[in-house]
Coordinates of N, CA, C and O and ligand atoms in Angstrom, one line a residue:
M1 N 0.6 -1.4 0.0 CA -0.1 0.0 0.2 C 1.1 1.3 -0.2 O 1.8 1.2 0.8
E2 N 0.2 2.2 -0.8 CA 1.1 3.5 -0.9 C 1.1 4.0 0.6 O -0.1 4.1 1.2
F3 N 2.1 5.2 0.8 CA 2.2 5.3 2.2 C 1.0 6.5 2.5 O 0.1 6.3 3.4
E4 N 0.9 7.2 1.3 CA -0.5 8.4 1.6 C -1.6 7.4 1.7 O -2.6 7.9 2.8
D5 N -1.5 6.1 1.0 CA -3.0 5.5 1.1 C -3.2 4.9 2.6 O -4.3 4.9 3.3
V6 N -1.8 4.4 2.9 CA -2.0 4.0 4.4 C -2.3 5.4 5.6 O -3.6 4.7 6.5
I7 N -2.0 6.4 5.2 CA -2.3 7.3 6.0 C -4.0 7.7 6.1 O -4.6 8.2 7.0
R8 N -4.5 7.6 4.4 CA -5.8 7.9 4.7 C -6.8 7.0 5.2 O -7.8 7.4 5.6
K9 N -6.1 5.7 5.0 CA -7.3 4.8 5.4 C -6.9 4.5 6.8 O -8.1 3.8 7.6
R10 N -5.9 4.8 7.7 CA -6.0 4.4 8.9 C -7.2 5.6 9.5 O -7.2 6.5 9.7
R11 N -8.4 4.8 10.3 CA -9.4 5.5 11.0 C -9.5 4.5 11.8 O -9.3 3.3 11.9
S12 N -10.1 5.2 13.3 CA -11.0 4.0 14.2 C -11.8 3.8 13.3 O -12.7 4.0 13.4
I13 N -11.6 2.2 14.1 CA -12.6 1.5 14.0 C -12.9 0.8 14.9 O -12.1 0.6 16.0
R14 N -14.5 0.7 15.2 CA -14.9 -0.1 16.6 C -15.8 -1.1 16.4 O -16.4 -1.3 17.4
Q15 N -15.6 -1.8 15.8 CA -16.0 -3.1 15.2 C -15.0 -4.2 14.5 O -14.5 -3.6 13.5
F16 N -14.6 -5.2 15.0 CA -14.1 -6.4 14.8 C -14.6 -7.9 14.4 O -15.5 -8.0 15.0
E17 N -14.0 -8.4 13.4 CA -14.3 -9.4 13.1 C -13.5 -10.5 14.2 O -12.5 -9.9 14.4
P18 N -14.3 -11.7 15.0 CA -13.5 -12.2 15.7 C -12.2 -13.4 15.2 O -11.6 -13.3 16.0
E19 N -11.9 -13.3 14.1 CA -10.9 -13.9 13.7 C -9.7 -13.7 14.1 O -9.1 -12.6 14.3
P20 N -8.8 -14.9 14.5 CA -7.6 -14.2 15.4 C -6.6 -14.0 14.7 O -6.9 -14.4 13.3
I21 N -5.9 -13.3 15.3 CA -4.2 -12.6 14.4 C -3.5 -13.5 14.7 O -3.1 -13.7 16.0
P22 N -2.7 -14.1 13.7 CA -1.3 -15.1 14.2 C -0.5 -14.1 14.8 O -0.1 -13.1 15.0
D23 N 0.1 -14.8 15.7 CA 1.3 -14.5 17.2 C 2.5 -13.7 15.7 O 2.7 -12.8 16.1
E24 N 3.0 -14.5 14.8 CA 3.8 -14.1 13.8 C 3.5 -12.4 13.5 O 4.4 -11.6 13.1
T25 N 2.3 -12.7 13.1 CA 1.8 -11.0 12.3 C 1.9 -10.0 13.6 O 2.3 -9.0 13.5
I26 N 1.4 -10.7 14.9 CA 1.3 -9.5 16.1 C 3.0 -9.4 16.3 O 3.0 -8.0 16.5
R27 N 3.6 -10.1 16.4 CA 5.3 -9.6 16.9 C 5.9 -8.5 15.6 O 6.5 -7.6 15.8
K28 N 5.2 -9.1 14.2 CA 5.8 -8.4 13.3 C 5.4 -6.7 13.2 O 6.1 -6.0 13.3
I29 N 3.9 -6.3 13.8 CA 3.4 -5.4 14.0 C 4.3 -4.5 15.1 O 4.5 -3.0 14.9
L30 N 4.6 -5.5 16.1 CA 5.3 -4.7 17.2 C 6.3 -4.2 16.9 O 6.9 -3.0 17.1
A31 N 7.2 -4.9 15.9 CA 8.7 -5.0 15.5 C 8.9 -3.7 14.5 O 9.7 -3.0 14.7
L32 N 7.8 -3.7 13.9 CA 7.7 -2.5 12.9 C 7.8 -1.2 13.7 O 8.5 -0.1 13.4
S33 N 6.3 -1.3 14.8 CA 6.3 0.1 15.3 C 7.5 0.2 16.5 O 7.7 1.9 16.6
Q34 N 8.5 -0.5 16.3 CA 9.6 -0.2 17.5 C 10.5 1.0 16.3 O 11.7 1.4 17.2
H35 N 10.3 1.1 15.0 CA 11.3 1.9 14.2 C 10.5 3.4 14.5 O 11.5 4.4 14.1
A36 N 9.6 3.7 15.1 CA 9.3 5.2 15.9 C 10.3 5.8 16.4 O 11.3 4.8 17.0
P37 N 10.7 7.0 16.2 CA 11.8 7.7 16.7 C 11.3 8.0 18.6 O 10.2 7.6 18.7
S38 N 12.4 7.8 19.6 CA 12.1 8.0 20.9 C 13.6 8.5 21.5 O 14.4 8.3 20.8
A39 N 12.9 9.4 22.3 CA 14.2 10.0 23.1 C 15.3 9.4 23.5 O 15.0 8.2 24.2
G40 N 16.4 9.7 23.2 CA 18.0 8.9 23.5 C 17.5 7.8 22.9 O 18.5 6.7 23.3
N41 N 16.8 7.3 21.7 CA 16.5 6.0 21.3 C 16.5 5.1 22.3 O 16.5 3.7 22.5
L42 N 15.9 5.3 23.6 CA 15.7 4.3 24.5 C 14.3 3.7 24.3 O 14.3 2.4 25.5
Q43 N 13.4 3.9 23.8 CA 12.1 3.1 23.4 C 11.8 3.0 24.9 O 11.3 1.7 25.4
A44 N 11.3 3.8 25.6 CA 10.7 4.1 26.9 C 9.0 3.4 26.9 O 8.4 4.7 27.6
Y45 N 9.0 2.3 26.5 CA 7.5 2.0 26.5 C 7.7 0.3 26.7 O 8.7 -0.3 26.6
R46 N 6.5 -0.2 27.5 CA 6.5 -1.9 27.8 C 5.1 -1.8 27.3 O 4.2 -1.1 27.2
I47 N 5.2 -3.2 26.6 CA 3.7 -3.6 25.4 C 3.0 -4.8 26.4 O 3.9 -5.9 26.5
L48 N 1.8 -4.6 26.7 CA 1.3 -6.1 27.3 C 0.3 -6.2 25.9 O -0.6 -5.6 25.2
V49 N 0.7 -7.5 25.5 CA -0.3 -8.4 24.6 C -1.5 -8.9 25.1 O -1.2 -9.9 25.6
V50 N -2.6 -8.7 24.4 CA -3.8 -9.6 25.3 C -4.9 -9.9 24.2 O -5.4 -9.1 23.7
T51 N -4.7 -11.2 24.3 CA -5.5 -12.0 22.7 C -6.5 -13.0 23.5 O -7.3 -13.2 22.9
D52 N -6.2 -13.4 25.0 CA -7.5 -14.5 25.3 C -8.3 -13.9 26.1 O -8.4 -12.7 26.7
S53 N -9.8 -14.7 26.1 CA -10.8 -14.3 26.7 C -10.7 -13.6 27.9 O -11.1 -12.5 28.5
N54 N -10.0 -14.5 29.2 CA -9.8 -14.3 30.1 C -9.1 -12.9 30.7 O -9.4 -11.8 31.1
G55 N -8.0 -12.7 29.9 CA -7.1 -11.2 29.7 C -7.9 -10.1 29.2 O -7.8 -9.0 29.9
K56 N -9.1 -10.4 28.4 CA -9.6 -9.0 28.0 C -10.6 -8.6 29.0 O -11.2 -7.8 29.2
G57 N -11.4 -10.1 29.5 CA -12.3 -9.6 30.7 C -11.6 -9.0 32.2 O -12.2 -7.9 32.0
T58 N -10.6 -9.3 32.2 CA -10.0 -8.6 33.4 C -9.6 -7.1 32.9 O -9.6 -6.0 33.6
L59 N -9.2 -6.7 31.5 CA -9.2 -5.6 31.2 C -10.0 -4.7 31.2 O -10.2 -3.7 31.7
K60 N -11.4 -5.6 30.7 CA -12.7 -4.9 30.8 C -13.1 -4.2 32.1 O -13.2 -3.1 32.0
N61 N -12.7 -5.2 32.9 CA -13.3 -4.9 34.2 C -12.4 -3.6 34.7 O -12.9 -2.9 35.4
A62 N -11.0 -4.1 34.8 CA -10.3 -3.3 35.4 C -10.3 -1.8 34.4 O -10.1 -0.6 35.3
T63 N -10.6 -1.6 33.5 CA -10.9 -0.3 32.3 C -11.8 0.3 32.7 O -12.0 1.5 33.1
Y64 N -13.0 -0.3 32.8 CA -14.3 0.2 32.7 C -15.6 0.2 33.7 O -16.6 1.2 34.1
S65 N -15.3 -0.8 34.7 CA -16.1 -1.2 35.6 C -15.9 0.0 36.6 O -17.8 0.5 37.1
K66 N -15.2 1.0 36.9 CA -15.4 2.2 37.8 C -15.8 3.2 37.0 O -16.5 3.9 37.8
L67 N -15.5 3.3 36.1 CA -16.4 4.5 35.3 C -17.8 4.2 34.8 O -18.2 5.3 34.2
N68 N -18.0 3.2 34.6 CA -19.2 2.5 33.9 C -19.3 3.1 32.6 O -20.4 3.8 32.1
N69 N -18.5 3.2 31.8 CA -18.2 3.5 30.2 C -18.6 2.4 29.5 O -18.1 2.0 28.6
A70 N -20.0 2.1 30.0 CA -20.2 1.0 28.7 C -20.1 1.0 27.1 O -20.0 0.0 26.4
K71 N -19.8 2.4 27.0 CA -20.2 2.5 25.6 C -18.6 2.0 24.8 O -18.5 2.1 23.5
Q72 N -17.7 1.9 25.6 CA -16.2 1.4 24.8 C -16.4 0.0 24.8 O -15.2 -0.5 24.6
D73 N -17.4 -0.8 25.0 CA -17.6 -2.3 24.9 C -16.8 -2.8 23.6 O -16.4 -4.0 23.6
W74 N -17.0 -2.1 22.7 CA -16.5 -2.5 21.2 C -15.1 -3.2 21.3 O -15.0 -4.1 20.6
A75 N -14.2 -2.3 22.3 CA -13.0 -2.6 22.2 C -12.7 -4.0 22.6 O -11.6 -4.8 21.6
F76 N -13.8 -4.8 23.2 CA -13.3 -6.1 23.7 C -13.8 -6.8 22.9 O -13.8 -8.4 22.5
G77 N -14.4 -6.8 21.9 CA -14.5 -8.1 20.4 C -13.5 -8.3 19.8 O -13.2 -8.8 19.1
A78 N -12.4 -7.2 19.9 CA -11.2 -7.5 18.9 C -10.6 -8.9 19.2 O -10.3 -8.9 20.8
P79 N -9.8 -8.9 18.4 CA -9.0 -10.4 19.0 C -7.8 -10.1 19.1 O -7.2 -10.8 20.4
V80 N -7.3 -8.9 19.2 CA -6.3 -8.1 20.0 C -6.2 -7.1 20.6 O -6.8 -6.2 20.0
I81 N -5.8 -7.1 21.7 CA -5.7 -5.4 22.4 C -4.4 -5.4 22.6 O -4.0 -6.5 23.6
I82 N -3.4 -4.3 22.5 CA -2.3 -4.1 22.8 C -2.2 -2.7 23.9 O -3.3 -1.9 23.7
V83 N -1.8 -2.9 25.3 CA -1.5 -2.3 26.4 C -0.3 -1.2 25.8 O 0.3 -1.8 26.1
I84 N -0.3 -0.1 25.8 CA 0.8 0.6 25.5 C 0.9 1.4 27.1 O 0.6 2.3 27.3
C85 N 2.5 1.1 27.3 CA 2.7 1.7 28.8 C 3.8 2.4 28.6 O 4.9 2.0 28.1
A86 N 3.9 3.8 29.1 CA 5.4 4.5 29.4 C 6.1 3.9 30.4 O 5.6 4.0 31.6
D87 N 7.2 3.5 29.8 CA 8.3 3.4 31.3 C 8.9 4.7 31.5 O 9.9 5.2 31.0
T88 N 8.3 5.3 32.6 CA 8.6 6.6 33.1 C 10.1 6.6 33.7 O 11.0 7.4 33.4
E89 N 10.4 5.3 34.2 CA 11.6 5.2 35.1 C 12.8 4.8 34.1 O 13.8 5.8 34.5
A90 N 12.8 4.5 33.1 CA 13.5 4.2 31.8 C 14.3 5.6 31.8 O 15.2 5.9 31.4
S91 N 13.1 6.4 31.0 CA 13.5 7.9 30.8 C 14.1 8.9 31.6 O 14.8 9.7 31.6
A92 N 13.5 8.4 33.0 CA 14.0 9.8 34.0 C 15.7 9.0 34.2 O 16.3 10.0 34.6
E93 N 15.5 7.9 34.0 CA 17.2 7.7 34.5 C 18.3 8.4 33.7 O 19.5 8.8 34.0
R94 N 17.6 8.9 32.4 CA 18.5 9.3 31.7 C 18.3 10.9 31.6 O 19.1 12.0 31.4
F95 N 16.9 11.0 31.5 CA 16.3 12.6 31.2 C 16.0 13.4 32.5 O 15.6 14.7 32.4
G96 N 16.2 12.8 33.1 CA 15.5 13.4 34.5 C 13.9 14.0 34.7 O 13.1 12.7 33.9
E97 N 13.3 14.8 35.0 CA 12.0 15.2 35.1 C 11.5 14.9 34.1 O 10.2 14.5 33.7
R98 N 12.1 15.4 32.7 CA 11.6 16.0 31.5 C 11.4 14.4 30.9 O 10.4 14.2 30.1
G99 N 12.1 13.4 31.3 CA 12.1 12.2 30.9 C 10.6 11.4 31.1 O 10.2 10.4 30.7
R100 N 10.6 11.9 32.7 CA 9.9 10.8 33.3 C 8.4 11.3 33.0 O 7.2 10.9 32.3
D101 N 8.0 12.9 32.9 CA 6.8 13.5 33.0 C 6.5 13.3 31.0 O 5.4 13.7 30.7
T102 N 7.1 13.5 30.3 CA 7.3 14.1 29.1 C 7.7 13.1 27.8 O 7.1 12.4 27.0
Y103 N 9.1 13.0 27.9 CA 9.5 12.0 26.6 C 8.8 10.6 26.8 O 8.8 9.9 25.6
S104 N 8.7 9.9 27.9 CA 8.1 8.6 27.8 C 7.2 8.8 27.4 O 6.7 7.2 26.6
I105 N 6.4 9.6 27.8 CA 4.6 9.8 27.5 C 4.9 9.8 25.4 O 3.8 8.7 24.9
Q106 N 5.6 10.6 25.1 CA 6.1 10.9 23.6 C 6.6 9.6 22.9 O 5.9 9.3 22.3
D107 N 7.6 9.1 23.9 CA 7.9 7.6 23.1 C 6.5 6.6 23.0 O 6.8 6.2 21.7
A108 N 5.9 6.4 23.8 CA 4.7 5.3 23.9 C 3.8 6.1 22.7 O 3.3 5.1 22.3
T109 N 3.5 7.2 22.8 CA 2.4 7.7 21.9 C 3.1 7.5 20.5 O 2.2 7.1 19.7
L110 N 3.9 7.8 20.5 CA 4.7 7.5 19.0 C 4.9 6.2 18.4 O 4.0 5.8 17.4
F111 N 4.9 5.1 19.5 CA 4.8 3.7 18.9 C 3.2 3.6 18.7 O 3.2 2.8 18.0
A112 N 2.6 4.0 19.5 CA 0.9 3.7 19.4 C 0.7 4.1 17.6 O 0.1 3.5 17.1
A113 N 0.9 5.5 17.7 CA 0.5 6.0 16.1 C 1.4 5.1 15.0 O 0.6 4.9 14.1
Y114 N 2.7 4.8 15.1 CA 3.3 4.0 14.2 C 2.6 2.8 14.2 O 2.1 2.0 12.9
A115 N 1.7 2.1 15.5 CA 1.3 0.8 15.3 C 0.4 0.9 14.5 O -0.3 -0.2 13.8
Q116 N -0.6 1.8 14.8 CA -2.0 2.1 14.0 C -1.5 1.9 12.5 O -2.6 1.4 11.7
L117 N -0.5 2.6 12.0 CA -0.2 2.8 10.6 C 0.1 1.4 10.3 O -0.1 1.0 9.2
V118 N 0.9 0.4 11.0 CA 1.5 -0.3 10.6 C 0.5 -1.9 10.4 O 0.0 -2.6 9.4
I119 N -0.8 -1.4 11.4 CA -1.9 -2.4 11.5 C -2.5 -2.1 10.1 O -3.0 -2.9 9.4
T120 N -2.9 -1.0 9.6 CA -3.6 -0.3 8.4 C -2.8 -1.1 7.3 O -3.2 -1.7 6.2
S121 N -1.5 -1.1 7.1 CA -0.7 -1.5 6.2 C -0.7 -2.9 6.2 O -0.6 -3.2 4.9
F122 N -1.3 -3.5 7.2 CA -1.5 -4.9 6.9 C -2.7 -5.7 6.6 O -3.1 -6.4 6.6
G123 N -3.8 -4.1 6.1 CA -5.2 -4.7 5.9 C -5.8 -5.1 6.9 O -7.2 -5.2 6.9
L124 N -5.5 -4.6 8.4 CA -5.7 -4.4 9.5 C -6.5 -3.5 9.9 O -6.2 -2.1 9.6
A125 N -7.3 -3.1 10.7 CA -8.0 -2.0 11.5 C -8.0 -2.1 12.9 O -7.7 -3.1 13.5
S126 N -7.6 -0.8 13.4 CA -7.8 -0.6 14.8 C -8.4 0.7 15.2 O -8.9 1.4 14.6
G127 N -8.4 0.5 16.9 CA -8.9 1.7 17.4 C -8.3 2.3 18.8 O -7.1 1.9 18.6
W128 N -8.7 3.3 19.2 CA -7.5 3.6 20.3 C -8.7 4.0 21.6 O -9.4 4.6 21.7
I129 N -7.9 3.5 22.8 CA -8.8 3.7 24.1 C -7.5 4.6 24.8 O -6.8 4.1 24.9
G130 N -8.1 5.8 25.1 CA -7.4 6.6 26.1 C -8.0 6.5 27.7 O -7.2 6.9 28.4
N131 N -9.3 6.4 27.4 CA -10.3 6.5 28.7 C -10.1 5.4 29.3 O -10.8 4.7 29.6
V132 N -8.7 5.6 30.5 CA -8.8 4.2 31.0 C -8.5 4.4 32.6 O -8.3 5.2 32.5
E133 N -8.8 3.9 33.1 CA -8.9 3.8 34.6 C -7.8 3.1 35.5 O -7.7 1.8 35.2
E134 N -6.4 4.0 35.0 CA -5.0 3.6 35.0 C -5.2 2.7 36.0 O -4.3 1.6 36.3
Q135 N -5.5 2.9 37.6 CA -5.0 2.0 38.5 C -5.4 1.0 38.8 O -4.6 -0.5 39.1
A136 N -6.5 0.9 38.3 CA -7.4 -0.1 38.2 C -6.7 -1.4 37.3 O -6.6 -2.8 37.6
L137 N -6.3 -0.8 36.1 CA -5.7 -1.5 35.0 C -4.6 -2.2 35.5 O -4.0 -3.2 35.6
K138 N -3.5 -1.0 36.2 CA -2.7 -1.6 36.7 C -2.5 -2.9 37.6 O -1.8 -3.7 37.8
D139 N -3.6 -2.4 38.6 CA -3.6 -3.7 39.8 C -4.0 -4.6 39.2 O -3.4 -5.9 39.4
A140 N -4.8 -5.1 38.3 CA -5.3 -6.3 37.3 C -4.0 -6.9 36.9 O -4.3 -8.2 36.7
F141 N -3.3 -6.3 36.3 CA -2.0 -6.7 35.8 C -0.9 -6.7 36.3 O 0.2 -7.5 36.0
H142 N -1.2 -6.4 37.8 CA 0.4 -6.3 38.6 C 1.4 -5.6 37.7 O 2.4 -6.0 37.8
L143 N 1.1 -4.3 37.2 CA 2.0 -3.8 36.2 C 2.9 -2.7 37.4 O 2.0 -2.2 38.7
P144 N 4.0 -2.5 37.5 CA 4.7 -1.6 38.7 C 3.7 -0.2 38.0 O 3.9 0.3 37.5
E145 N 4.3 0.6 39.4 CA 3.7 2.2 39.7 C 4.5 2.7 38.7 O 3.7 3.7 38.0
Y146 N 5.7 2.8 37.9 CA 6.4 3.7 37.4 C 5.8 3.4 35.5 O 6.3 4.4 35.1
L147 N 4.9 2.5 35.4 CA 4.5 2.7 34.1 C 3.2 3.4 34.1 O 2.4 3.2 34.9
R148 N 3.3 4.0 33.1 CA 1.9 5.1 32.8 C 1.3 4.1 31.6 O 1.8 4.0 30.5
I149 N -0.5 4.0 31.6 CA -0.8 3.6 30.7 C -1.0 4.9 29.9 O -2.1 5.8 29.8
V150 N -0.8 4.5 28.4 CA -0.9 5.3 27.4 C -2.1 5.6 26.5 O -3.0 6.2 26.2
A151 N -2.4 4.4 26.1 CA -3.2 3.8 25.1 C -3.7 2.5 25.1 O -2.8 1.4 25.5
L152 N -4.8 2.1 24.7 CA -5.2 0.4 24.4 C -5.5 0.6 22.9 O -6.3 1.6 22.7
I153 N -4.8 -0.3 22.2 CA -5.0 -0.3 20.8 C -5.6 -1.9 20.5 O -5.0 -2.5 20.4
P154 N -7.2 -1.9 20.2 CA -7.5 -3.0 19.9 C -7.6 -3.1 18.6 O -7.7 -2.1 17.8
F155 N -6.9 -4.2 18.0 CA -7.2 -4.3 16.7 C -7.4 -5.8 16.0 O -7.3 -6.8 16.7
G156 N -7.6 -5.6 14.7 CA -8.1 -7.1 13.7 C -8.4 -6.9 12.5 O -8.3 -5.6 12.0
H157 N -9.5 -7.9 12.0 CA -9.8 -7.5 10.8 C -11.3 -6.5 10.9 O -12.3 -6.9 11.7
P158 N -11.3 -5.3 10.2 CA -12.5 -4.7 10.5 C -14.1 -5.3 10.1 O -14.2 -6.2 9.2
A159 N -15.1 -5.0 11.1 CA -16.1 -5.4 10.9 C -17.4 -4.0 10.6 O -18.5 -4.7 10.5
G160 N -16.7 -2.8 10.7 CA -17.4 -2.1 10.9 C -16.8 -0.5 10.0 O -15.7 -0.9 9.7
E161 N -17.7 0.2 9.7 CA -17.3 1.3 8.7 C -16.7 2.6 9.6 O -17.3 2.9 10.9
P162 N -15.7 3.4 9.6 CA -15.1 4.2 10.3 C -16.6 5.7 10.1 O -17.2 5.7 9.1
K163 N -16.4 6.5 11.2 CA -17.2 7.9 11.2 C -17.0 8.7 10.2 O -15.5 8.7 9.2
P164 N -17.6 9.7 9.2 CA -17.2 10.2 8.4 C -16.1 10.9 8.8 O -15.7 11.6 9.9
F165 N -15.0 11.2 7.9 CA -13.8 11.8 8.0 C -13.9 13.3 8.3 O -14.9 13.9 7.7
E166 N -13.4 13.7 9.1 CA -13.9 15.3 9.9 C -12.6 15.9 10.2 O -11.7 15.2 11.2
R167 N -11.7 16.8 9.9 CA -10.8 17.5 10.4 C -10.9 19.3 10.1 O -11.9 19.6 9.5
K168 N -10.3 19.8 11.3 CA -9.9 21.3 11.3 C -9.8 21.7 10.0 O -8.8 20.8 9.4
S169 N -9.8 22.8 9.3 CA -9.0 23.2 8.1 C -7.7 23.6 8.6 O -7.0 23.8 9.4
L170 N -6.7 23.4 7.3 CA -5.4 23.6 7.8 C -4.9 25.0 8.7 O -4.3 25.1 9.3
N171 N -5.8 26.2 8.0 CA -5.8 27.5 8.4 C -6.0 27.5 10.1 O -5.1 28.3 10.8
D172 N -6.7 26.5 10.2 CA -7.3 26.7 11.5 C -6.0 26.2 13.0 O -6.2 26.4 13.8
I173 N -5.5 25.2 11.9 CA -4.1 24.7 13.2 C -2.8 25.8 12.6 O -1.8 25.5 13.4
L174 N -2.8 26.4 11.9 CA -1.6 27.2 11.8 C -1.7 28.5 12.3 O -2.4 28.9 12.5
L175 N -0.5 28.8 13.4 CA -0.3 30.0 13.8 C 0.4 31.0 13.1 O 1.0 30.6 12.1
G176 N -0.1 32.2 13.4 CA 0.6 33.3 12.8 C 0.0 33.5 11.6 O -1.3 33.3 11.1
Ligands
FMN201 C1 -5.2 10.6 23.2 C2 -6.3 9.7 22.1 C3 -7.3 9.2 23.0 C4 -8.7 8.8 22.2 N1 -9.5 7.9 23.1 C5 -10.0 7.2 22.8 C6 -11.3 6.7 23.7 O1 -11.1 6.7 24.9 N2 -12.7 6.0 22.9 C7 -12.6 6.0 21.4 O2 -13.5 5.2 21.0 N3 -11.7 6.7 20.4 C8 -10.4 7.3 21.5 N4 -9.5 8.1 20.6 C9 -10.1 7.9 19.0 C10 -10.3 9.1 18.7 O3 -11.6 9.6 18.6 C11 -10.2 9.5 17.2 O4 -9.0 9.1 16.6 C12 -10.3 10.8 16.2 O5 -12.2 10.7 16.5 C13 -10.6 10.6 14.9 O6 -10.8 9.8 14.0 P1 -9.8 8.9 13.3 O7 -9.0 8.4 14.1 O8 -11.1 7.8 12.4 O9 -9.2 9.4 12.3 C14 -8.5 8.2 21.0 C15 -7.4 9.2 20.1 C16 -6.4 9.5 20.6 C17 -5.2 10.2 20.1

């Protein structure tokens, strides 16, 4: 797929076919996403891959029970959900507070953005969930305190259509 087509085709999809994604494909998606730039090339992120229904159940409860946000249930029908965590400690060791508060989050966010594009280029589709109950999710998966949950990326074969495309005009984002 041409790069411009990948960019245009990447849209948030909120309905997936249950068809599993082979481990090899998942690993390839993750390895390609590591090509994203990162501060000091530290790749200050850790990735949790959830494919089994137990794990998804735990994720769903940990993520939404407290928020009672049932409208994000769509995510848990995806065959794969990757939980992208910023490793604040790894970045802080090198870059101090800026590493802890900023660079690690940027590293993890870039990984997530690359992952969405790689997933699209593989003919698959993904969504993004930022609205998570972070502490509940960390507790459920016994994740260390220094990890920050940046995004959940559910992905698989698309079963639904994206919402109509909508963006600000370029002039609205240009300063000066
Ligand atoms: C930081 C961030 C948080 C997001 N959180 C959610 C979310 O909690 N639930 C959801 O359905 N989509 C979420 N999204 C997806 C956006 O709604 C979506 O990217 C936006 O509406 C543009 O649509 P598109 O991705 O189809 O181009 C999030 C995206 C980002 C970058």
